[in-house]
Short mmCIF file of C-alpha atoms and ligand atoms in Angstrom, two decimals:
data_model
loop_
_atom_site.label_atom_id
_atom_site.label_comp_id
_atom_site.label_asym_id
_atom_site.label_seq_id
_atom_site.Cartn_x
_atom_site.Cartn_y
_atom_site.Cartn_z
CA UNK A 724 3.53 24.52 -8.94
CA UNK A 725 3.35 21.60 -11.16
CA UNK A 726 1.75 18.66 -9.14
CA UNK A 727 3.86 15.48 -9.42
CA UNK A 728 3.44 12.06 -10.88
CA UNK A 729 3.81 8.77 -8.60
CA UNK A 730 5.39 6.01 -10.53
CA UNK A 731 4.85 2.65 -8.89
CA UNK A 732 7.37 0.06 -9.43
CA UNK A 733 6.53 -3.14 -10.74
CA UNK A 734 9.66 -5.33 -11.45
CA UNK A 735 8.98 -8.93 -12.73
CA UNK A 736 12.24 -9.95 -11.82
CA UNK A 737 14.32 -12.66 -9.89
CA UNK A 738 17.28 -10.66 -8.35
CA UNK A 739 15.56 -6.81 -7.83
CA UNK A 740 17.55 -5.29 -5.13
CA UNK A 741 14.41 -4.80 -2.74
CA UNK A 742 11.78 -6.85 -4.31
CA UNK A 743 13.57 -9.61 -6.52
CA UNK A 744 11.48 -12.74 -7.16
CA UNK A 745 8.42 -11.84 -5.20
CA UNK A 746 6.15 -10.70 -8.51
CA UNK A 747 8.29 -12.75 -11.33
CA UNK A 748 5.10 -14.64 -11.39
CA UNK A 749 2.91 -13.02 -13.86
CA UNK A 750 -0.54 -12.83 -12.03
CA UNK A 751 1.36 -11.91 -8.82
CA UNK A 752 3.15 -9.20 -10.68
CA UNK A 753 -0.30 -7.81 -12.13
CA UNK A 754 -1.88 -8.01 -8.95
CA UNK A 755 0.68 -5.72 -7.31
CA UNK A 756 0.03 -3.29 -10.31
CA UNK A 757 -3.56 -3.19 -9.73
CA UNK A 758 -2.52 -2.46 -6.20
CA UNK A 759 -0.40 0.49 -6.65
CA UNK A 760 -2.93 1.87 -8.84
CA UNK A 761 -5.55 1.72 -6.32
CA UNK A 762 -3.08 3.26 -4.06
CA UNK A 763 -2.72 6.36 -6.17
CA UNK A 764 0.32 5.36 -8.45
CA UNK A 765 -0.30 7.54 -11.60
CA UNK A 766 1.98 5.48 -14.06
CA UNK A 767 3.22 1.60 -13.56
CA UNK A 768 7.10 1.39 -14.31
CA UNK A 769 6.76 -2.58 -15.56
CA UNK A 770 10.17 -3.71 -15.44
CA UNK A 771 11.82 -7.20 -16.65
CA UNK A 772 15.65 -6.47 -15.89
CA UNK A 773 17.08 -5.44 -12.91
CA UNK A 774 19.45 -2.80 -12.69
CA UNK A 775 21.03 -3.15 -9.20
CA UNK A 776 24.52 -3.16 -8.52
CA UNK A 777 26.42 -6.55 -10.24
CA UNK A 778 22.64 -7.32 -11.61
CA UNK A 779 23.56 -10.12 -14.67
CA UNK A 780 22.13 -8.73 -18.08
CA UNK A 781 19.20 -10.67 -19.59
CA UNK A 782 18.25 -11.64 -23.04
CA UNK A 783 15.70 -9.48 -24.83
CA UNK A 784 13.28 -12.89 -25.27
CA UNK A 785 13.19 -13.53 -21.58
CA UNK A 786 12.68 -10.03 -20.75
CA UNK A 787 9.68 -9.68 -23.07
CA UNK A 788 8.26 -13.05 -21.77
CA UNK A 789 8.58 -11.46 -18.16
CA UNK A 790 7.12 -8.18 -18.82
CA UNK A 791 4.45 -9.19 -22.03
CA UNK A 792 1.22 -10.09 -19.81
CA UNK A 793 1.89 -7.74 -16.96
CA UNK A 794 1.94 -4.56 -19.63
CA UNK A 795 -1.03 -6.06 -21.35
CA UNK A 796 -3.21 -6.57 -18.67
CA UNK A 797 -2.31 -3.39 -16.77
CA UNK A 798 -2.97 -1.61 -20.33
CA UNK A 799 -6.20 -3.70 -20.39
CA UNK A 800 -7.51 -2.15 -17.04
CA UNK A 801 -7.06 1.43 -18.58
CA UNK A 802 -3.50 2.05 -16.66
CA UNK A 803 -1.09 4.22 -17.64
CA UNK A 804 1.88 1.80 -18.11
CA UNK A 805 5.60 3.07 -19.00
CA UNK A 806 8.02 -0.37 -20.04
CA UNK A 807 11.69 0.33 -17.81
CA UNK A 808 13.99 -1.20 -20.23
CA UNK A 809 17.00 -0.44 -22.89
CA UNK A 810 15.40 -2.71 -25.35
CA UNK A 811 14.23 -1.68 -28.92
CA UNK A 812 12.44 -5.05 -29.10
CA UNK A 813 10.90 -5.02 -25.51
CA UNK A 814 9.89 -1.65 -25.92
CA UNK A 815 8.27 -2.02 -29.29
CA UNK A 816 6.14 -5.06 -27.77
CA UNK A 817 4.95 -2.62 -24.95
CA UNK A 818 4.13 0.04 -26.75
CA UNK A 819 2.18 -2.29 -28.99
CA UNK A 820 0.10 -3.70 -26.35
CA UNK A 821 -0.22 -0.06 -25.37
CA UNK A 822 2.25 1.34 -23.29
CA UNK A 823 2.78 5.06 -22.63
CA UNK A 824 6.46 5.76 -21.86
CA UNK A 825 9.66 4.30 -22.10
CA UNK A 826 11.91 4.30 -19.05
CA UNK A 827 15.54 3.83 -19.82
CA UNK A 828 18.28 3.51 -17.79
CA UNK A 829 20.94 4.32 -20.47
CA UNK A 830 19.44 7.02 -21.96
CA UNK A 831 19.00 5.67 -25.33
CA UNK A 832 22.78 4.80 -25.37
CA UNK A 833 22.59 0.90 -25.04
CA UNK A 834 20.33 0.63 -28.34
CA UNK A 835 20.50 4.22 -29.92
CA UNK A 836 17.48 2.66 -32.02
CA UNK A 837 15.27 2.92 -29.27
CA UNK A 838 15.08 6.55 -29.98
CA UNK A 839 13.59 6.28 -33.46
CA UNK A 840 11.06 4.24 -31.68
CA UNK A 841 9.98 6.54 -29.19
CA UNK A 842 10.07 9.17 -31.94
CA UNK A 843 7.76 7.40 -34.15
CA UNK A 844 5.41 6.34 -31.70
CA UNK A 845 5.31 9.68 -29.55
CA UNK A 846 5.58 8.45 -26.46
CA UNK A 847 7.08 9.98 -23.05
CA UNK A 848 10.90 8.99 -22.51
CA UNK A 849 12.91 8.83 -19.30
CA UNK A 850 16.54 9.62 -19.95
CA UNK A 851 18.20 8.44 -16.61
CA UNK A 852 22.02 8.90 -16.13
CA UNK A 853 24.37 6.46 -14.90
CA UNK A 854 28.07 5.97 -15.05
CA UNK A 855 29.41 2.89 -16.39
CA UNK A 856 27.02 0.03 -16.29
CA UNK A 857 25.22 -1.99 -13.67
CA UNK A 858 27.79 -4.40 -13.51
CA UNK A 859 31.04 -2.08 -12.11
CA UNK A 860 29.03 1.23 -11.74
CA UNK A 861 29.71 0.99 -7.66
CA UNK A 862 33.19 0.83 -8.18
CA UNK A 863 34.57 4.44 -7.03
CA UNK A 864 32.45 6.49 -8.63
CA UNK A 865 34.35 9.89 -9.48
CA UNK A 866 33.27 12.67 -10.90
CA UNK A 867 34.29 16.75 -11.67
CA UNK A 868 31.35 17.64 -9.91
CA UNK A 869 28.52 15.23 -9.78
CA UNK A 870 25.53 17.70 -10.33
CA UNK A 871 27.59 19.53 -13.41
CA UNK A 872 28.49 16.38 -14.89
CA UNK A 873 25.01 14.58 -14.94
CA UNK A 874 23.69 17.74 -16.42
CA UNK A 875 25.80 18.00 -19.04
CA UNK A 876 25.26 14.38 -19.70
CA UNK A 877 21.72 14.62 -19.66
CA UNK A 878 21.98 17.76 -21.84
CA UNK A 879 23.70 15.53 -24.30
CA UNK A 880 21.36 12.82 -24.05
CA UNK A 881 18.26 15.55 -25.07
CA UNK A 882 19.93 16.92 -28.02
CA UNK A 883 20.51 12.89 -28.87
CA UNK A 884 17.14 11.98 -28.48
CA UNK A 885 15.57 15.49 -30.51
CA UNK A 886 18.02 14.92 -33.29
CA UNK A 887 16.43 11.28 -33.71
CA UNK A 888 13.13 13.06 -33.60
CA UNK A 889 11.73 12.57 -30.28
CA UNK A 890 9.55 15.24 -29.23
CA UNK A 891 11.12 17.84 -26.77
CA UNK A 892 7.69 18.11 -24.67
CA UNK A 893 7.86 14.29 -24.16
CA UNK A 894 11.19 13.84 -22.59
CA UNK A 895 11.87 13.38 -19.10
CA UNK A 896 15.38 13.39 -17.26
CA UNK A 897 16.43 11.65 -14.17
CA UNK A 898 19.81 11.86 -12.06
CA UNK A 899 20.22 8.20 -11.59
CA UNK A 900 20.32 8.02 -7.71
CA UNK A 901 22.73 4.94 -7.04
CA UNK A 902 23.71 4.66 -10.52
CA UNK A 903 27.52 5.11 -10.47
CA UNK A 904 27.11 7.09 -6.98
CA UNK A 905 28.86 6.87 -3.62
CA UNK A 906 26.42 8.24 -0.56
CA UNK A 907 27.62 12.07 -0.97
CA UNK A 908 26.76 11.91 -4.71
CA UNK A 909 23.33 11.14 -4.33
CA UNK A 910 23.04 13.94 -1.62
CA UNK A 911 24.95 16.27 -3.35
CA UNK A 912 22.15 15.73 -6.18
CA UNK A 913 19.25 15.84 -3.68
CA UNK A 914 20.03 19.35 -2.57
CA UNK A 915 20.98 20.48 -5.87
CA UNK A 916 18.07 18.90 -8.27
CA UNK A 917 16.85 22.43 -9.21
CA UNK A 918 19.66 23.02 -11.14
CA UNK A 919 19.00 20.05 -13.66
CA UNK A 920 15.77 21.99 -14.34
CA UNK A 921 17.66 24.67 -16.26
CA UNK A 922 17.77 21.65 -18.89
CA UNK A 923 13.93 22.61 -19.41
CA UNK A 924 12.74 19.26 -18.85
CA UNK A 925 10.62 17.80 -15.81
CA UNK A 926 12.42 15.83 -13.37
CA UNK A 927 12.07 12.12 -12.73
CA UNK A 928 13.39 10.51 -9.38
CA UNK A 929 13.93 7.29 -8.74
CA UNK A 930 15.57 6.59 -4.61
CA UNK A 931 13.14 4.01 -3.29
CA UNK A 932 14.93 1.84 -0.78
CA UNK A 933 17.94 2.19 -2.36
CA UNK A 934 21.43 1.69 -0.51
CA UNK A 935 22.39 5.31 0.57
CA UNK A 936 19.61 4.94 2.70
CA UNK A 937 20.87 1.91 4.29
CA UNK A 938 24.18 3.28 4.60
CA UNK A 939 22.96 6.19 6.44
CA UNK A 940 20.45 4.71 8.78
CA UNK A 941 21.67 1.10 8.90
CA UNK A 942 18.43 -0.04 7.79
CA UNK A 943 17.57 -3.45 5.53
CA UNK A 944 15.98 -3.08 2.34
CA UNK A 945 12.64 -3.92 3.02
CA UNK A 946 12.51 -1.10 6.19
CA UNK A 947 13.47 1.94 4.24
CA UNK A 948 10.35 3.81 3.97
CA UNK A 949 11.25 6.55 6.00
CA UNK A 950 14.49 7.47 4.42
CA UNK A 951 12.79 6.59 1.27
CA UNK A 952 10.06 9.22 1.85
CA UNK A 953 12.42 12.06 3.34
CA UNK A 954 14.76 11.58 0.04
CA UNK A 955 11.06 12.05 -2.42
CA UNK A 956 9.64 14.84 -0.24
CA UNK A 957 12.95 17.06 -0.85
CA UNK A 958 13.10 16.00 -4.52
CA UNK A 959 9.49 17.07 -4.73
CA UNK A 960 11.09 20.46 -2.81
CA UNK A 961 13.48 21.06 -5.27
CA UNK A 962 11.80 20.23 -8.43
CA UNK A 963 11.06 16.32 -9.19
CA UNK A 964 7.93 15.87 -10.90
CA UNK A 965 7.80 12.31 -11.10
CA UNK A 966 8.36 9.65 -8.22
CA UNK A 967 9.54 6.43 -8.76
CA UNK A 968 8.47 4.40 -5.70
CA UNK A 969 7.61 1.15 -4.25
CA UNK A 970 5.63 1.98 -1.42
CA UNK A 971 2.78 4.14 -3.28
CA UNK A 972 0.18 4.61 -0.69
CA UNK A 973 2.63 6.54 1.60
CA UNK A 974 4.05 8.41 -0.66
CA UNK A 975 0.64 9.61 -2.16
CA UNK A 976 0.27 10.58 1.70
CA UNK A 977 3.20 12.51 1.72
CA UNK A 978 3.18 14.25 -1.41
CA UNK A 979 -0.40 15.45 -0.54
CA UNK A 980 0.71 17.08 2.50
CA UNK A 981 4.09 18.31 0.53
CA UNK A 982 1.78 19.86 -2.08
CA UNK A 983 -0.43 21.51 0.47
CA UNK A 984 2.70 22.74 2.32
CA UNK A 985 4.37 24.23 -0.84
CA UNK A 986 1.79 24.83 -3.39
CA UNK A 987 -1.43 26.31 -1.31
CA UNK A 988 -3.05 26.93 -4.68
CA UNK A 989 -3.29 22.95 -4.40
CA UNK A 990 -5.33 22.31 -1.83
CA UNK A 991 -8.84 21.32 -2.40
CA UNK A 992 -10.65 22.41 0.72
N1 LIG B 1776 15.73 2.94 -10.67
C1 LIG B 1776 15.89 1.47 -10.74
C2 LIG B 1776 15.15 1.02 -12.30
N2 LIG B 1776 14.73 2.00 -13.17
N3 LIG B 1776 14.47 4.39 -13.22
C3 LIG B 1776 14.37 5.65 -13.39
N4 LIG B 1776 13.93 6.32 -14.17
N5 LIG B 1776 14.97 5.67 -12.46
C4 LIG B 1776 15.71 5.51 -11.39
O1 LIG B 1776 16.36 5.56 -10.20
C5 LIG B 1776 15.72 3.89 -11.13
C6 LIG B 1776 14.75 3.60 -12.34
C7 LIG B 1776 16.32 0.45 -9.60
O2 LIG B 1776 15.55 0.10 -8.86
P1 LIG B 1776 14.37 -1.39 -8.63
O3 LIG B 1776 13.53 -1.02 -9.96
O4 LIG B 1776 14.00 -0.78 -7.59
O5 LIG B 1776 15.45 -2.03 -8.81
P2 LIG B 1776 16.51 -3.05 -9.80
O6 LIG B 1776 16.92 -2.36 -11.16
O7 LIG B 1776 17.06 -4.24 -9.34
O8 LIG B 1776 14.71 -3.92 -10.28
#
């Protein structure tokens, strides 16, 4: 089994759903990214726009002002950085600074020219499923079959990216947990995640602290670590190969144990 990567979340935003405002100051965001790297993150996902349900859009200039110093500093430390953006201007500046991955929650729909930029730069690209947009996505999301619908969407977005010149080998797919999904949709995507692997691309997965955990357990947003670990370990067992989380250290420990159980060849003795 391929080992999974851990993607540590660095939100440079005033309004992210679980840590909004905590790391808006660039120095604090940089320190946080360094800490997540020490804890075992393989890649740091730097984002300057919240995508939580109901969040307001941010202009490219403001988004760039937030993320640029953070990307520069973390790349300067030799760390692997992903830029969580849907905007060409933001992605371009981050790639210029040395980011290695573009994580677009709109799967290259918001600004389709982003595909060409990724193709030209040869970076990795994460294509995520979302139904609707962050302002409206949680208003009664409906699917024929959530897994089939997400899979068909991702197949189409992979095709689009390739048609724009993106190297297929550089593409990740992500079911977009919480993005236009009710609790049952999210659980079904965990159970049947393996069906997405049939698209031939590795699966990235982001459920950290999300509201389905709160709805199932009653836990507040900063008290959802147990649910986050359960969700990510199941996702890993069902094929996820990159886990996007806020709490890297406990996730690293959980993943080490899960890998040892599921893939004895991975155990270092
Ligand atoms: N979830 C969030 C943001 N980016 N990217 C991928 N690939 N997959 C996800 O599930 C995903 C994502 C939302 O989480 P968070 O960053 O904690 O909150 P916010 O968008 O409010 O900053």
